[in-house]
């Protein structure tokens, strides 16, 4: 059964770049769409974007100028970079795998705080 | 500011039925599949309904989904205390060219 695990710094300074990695176990990353989704404290879910294993991407228009999602099939990982972060980017960040056309298998999430 | 609108909260007694609405537009619900998620406190979201009304393996048949025009609904029958959670609808939006989530609904079992 496929499992996803997010990893990365829990604290990022304002104006710097947030970098997270999602490691996929129990299955190959070489198929499906792989997404990043976030949830600010006490708020709802926001889709950040997805990548297909081949490398094609699609990003949330509101974040597009700051987001890069990449995939490393040799490591069975995909990654998120979000540049020029502010306090508004403080959130729990989830990675997820597509199931039947929607994010269906989720990691447990990792909390990222933007603060100096 | 989500394009999918849900009531902030609903509540009902145990063993009763609740319905959660999700209102959208022709660019999302009206033209694409609606999915529903359950988020228990402190946990990651779990896919509850996909393609408007289909249940993933392992999801209780007390949950059901429906769609009509630009609105969708999630119904929970035989309400149990373990159903207390936040529920989100979601769909692809053709105008935004992105995936959108609803505003979320908190279900309370009285």
mmCIF file of N, CA and C in Angstrom, chain B residues 4 15 20 23 25 32 35 38 56 61 68 91 98 108-109:
data_model
loop_
_atom_site.group_PDB
_atom_site.id
_atom_site.type_symbol
_atom_site.label_atom_id
_atom_site.label_comp_id
_atom_site.label_asym_id
_atom_site.label_seq_id
_atom_site.Cartn_x
_atom_site.Cartn_y
_atom_site.Cartn_z
ATOM 1 N N UNK B 4 -16.032 27.431 -4.280
ATOM 2 C CA UNK B 4 -17.024 26.436 -3.872
ATOM 3 C C UNK B 4 -17.486 26.784 -2.455
ATOM 4 N N UNK B 15 -27.565 9.096 15.067
ATOM 5 C CA UNK B 15 -28.480 8.233 14.295
ATOM 6 C C UNK B 15 -29.354 9.004 13.312
ATOM 7 N N UNK B 20 -24.749 18.123 3.591
ATOM 8 C CA UNK B 20 -23.856 19.265 3.416
ATOM 9 C C UNK B 20 -23.901 19.678 1.954
ATOM 10 N N UNK B 23 -21.891 24.656 -3.286
ATOM 11 C CA UNK B 23 -22.383 25.434 -4.413
ATOM 12 C C UNK B 23 -21.224 25.961 -5.249
ATOM 13 N N UNK B 25 -20.187 26.595 -9.805
ATOM 14 C CA UNK B 25 -20.581 27.230 -11.059
ATOM 15 C C UNK B 25 -20.383 26.257 -12.226
ATOM 16 N N UNK B 32 -17.455 19.264 -14.125
ATOM 17 C CA UNK B 32 -16.414 18.339 -13.652
ATOM 18 C C UNK B 32 -16.883 17.527 -12.459
ATOM 19 N N UNK B 35 -15.636 15.798 -5.677
ATOM 20 C CA UNK B 35 -15.060 14.868 -4.707
ATOM 21 C C UNK B 35 -15.266 15.434 -3.308
ATOM 22 N N UNK B 38 -13.105 14.026 4.141
ATOM 23 C CA UNK B 38 -13.342 14.127 5.576
ATOM 24 C C UNK B 38 -12.009 14.393 6.262
ATOM 25 N N UNK B 56 -14.840 5.210 -2.286
ATOM 26 C CA UNK B 56 -13.609 4.413 -2.324
ATOM 27 C C UNK B 56 -13.775 3.174 -1.462
ATOM 28 N N UNK B 61 -20.877 2.964 3.778
ATOM 29 C CA UNK B 61 -21.989 3.327 2.883
ATOM 30 C C UNK B 61 -23.003 4.234 3.578
ATOM 31 N N UNK B 68 -26.340 18.038 -8.808
ATOM 32 C CA UNK B 68 -27.369 18.526 -9.708
ATOM 33 C C UNK B 68 -26.971 19.910 -10.200
ATOM 34 N N UNK B 91 -13.320 20.186 -6.683
ATOM 35 C CA UNK B 91 -13.536 19.920 -8.104
ATOM 36 C C UNK B 91 -12.499 20.684 -8.914
ATOM 37 N N UNK B 98 -7.383 24.997 -12.421
ATOM 38 C CA UNK B 98 -6.812 24.507 -11.181
ATOM 39 C C UNK B 98 -7.848 23.762 -10.371
ATOM 40 N N UNK B 108 -21.041 18.589 13.681
ATOM 41 C CA UNK B 108 -21.093 18.320 15.114
ATOM 42 C C UNK B 108 -22.222 17.350 15.411
ATOM 43 N N UNK B 109 -21.908 16.324 16.172
ATOM 44 C CA UNK B 109 -22.916 15.360 16.597
ATOM 45 C C UNK B 109 -23.368 15.752 17.999
#
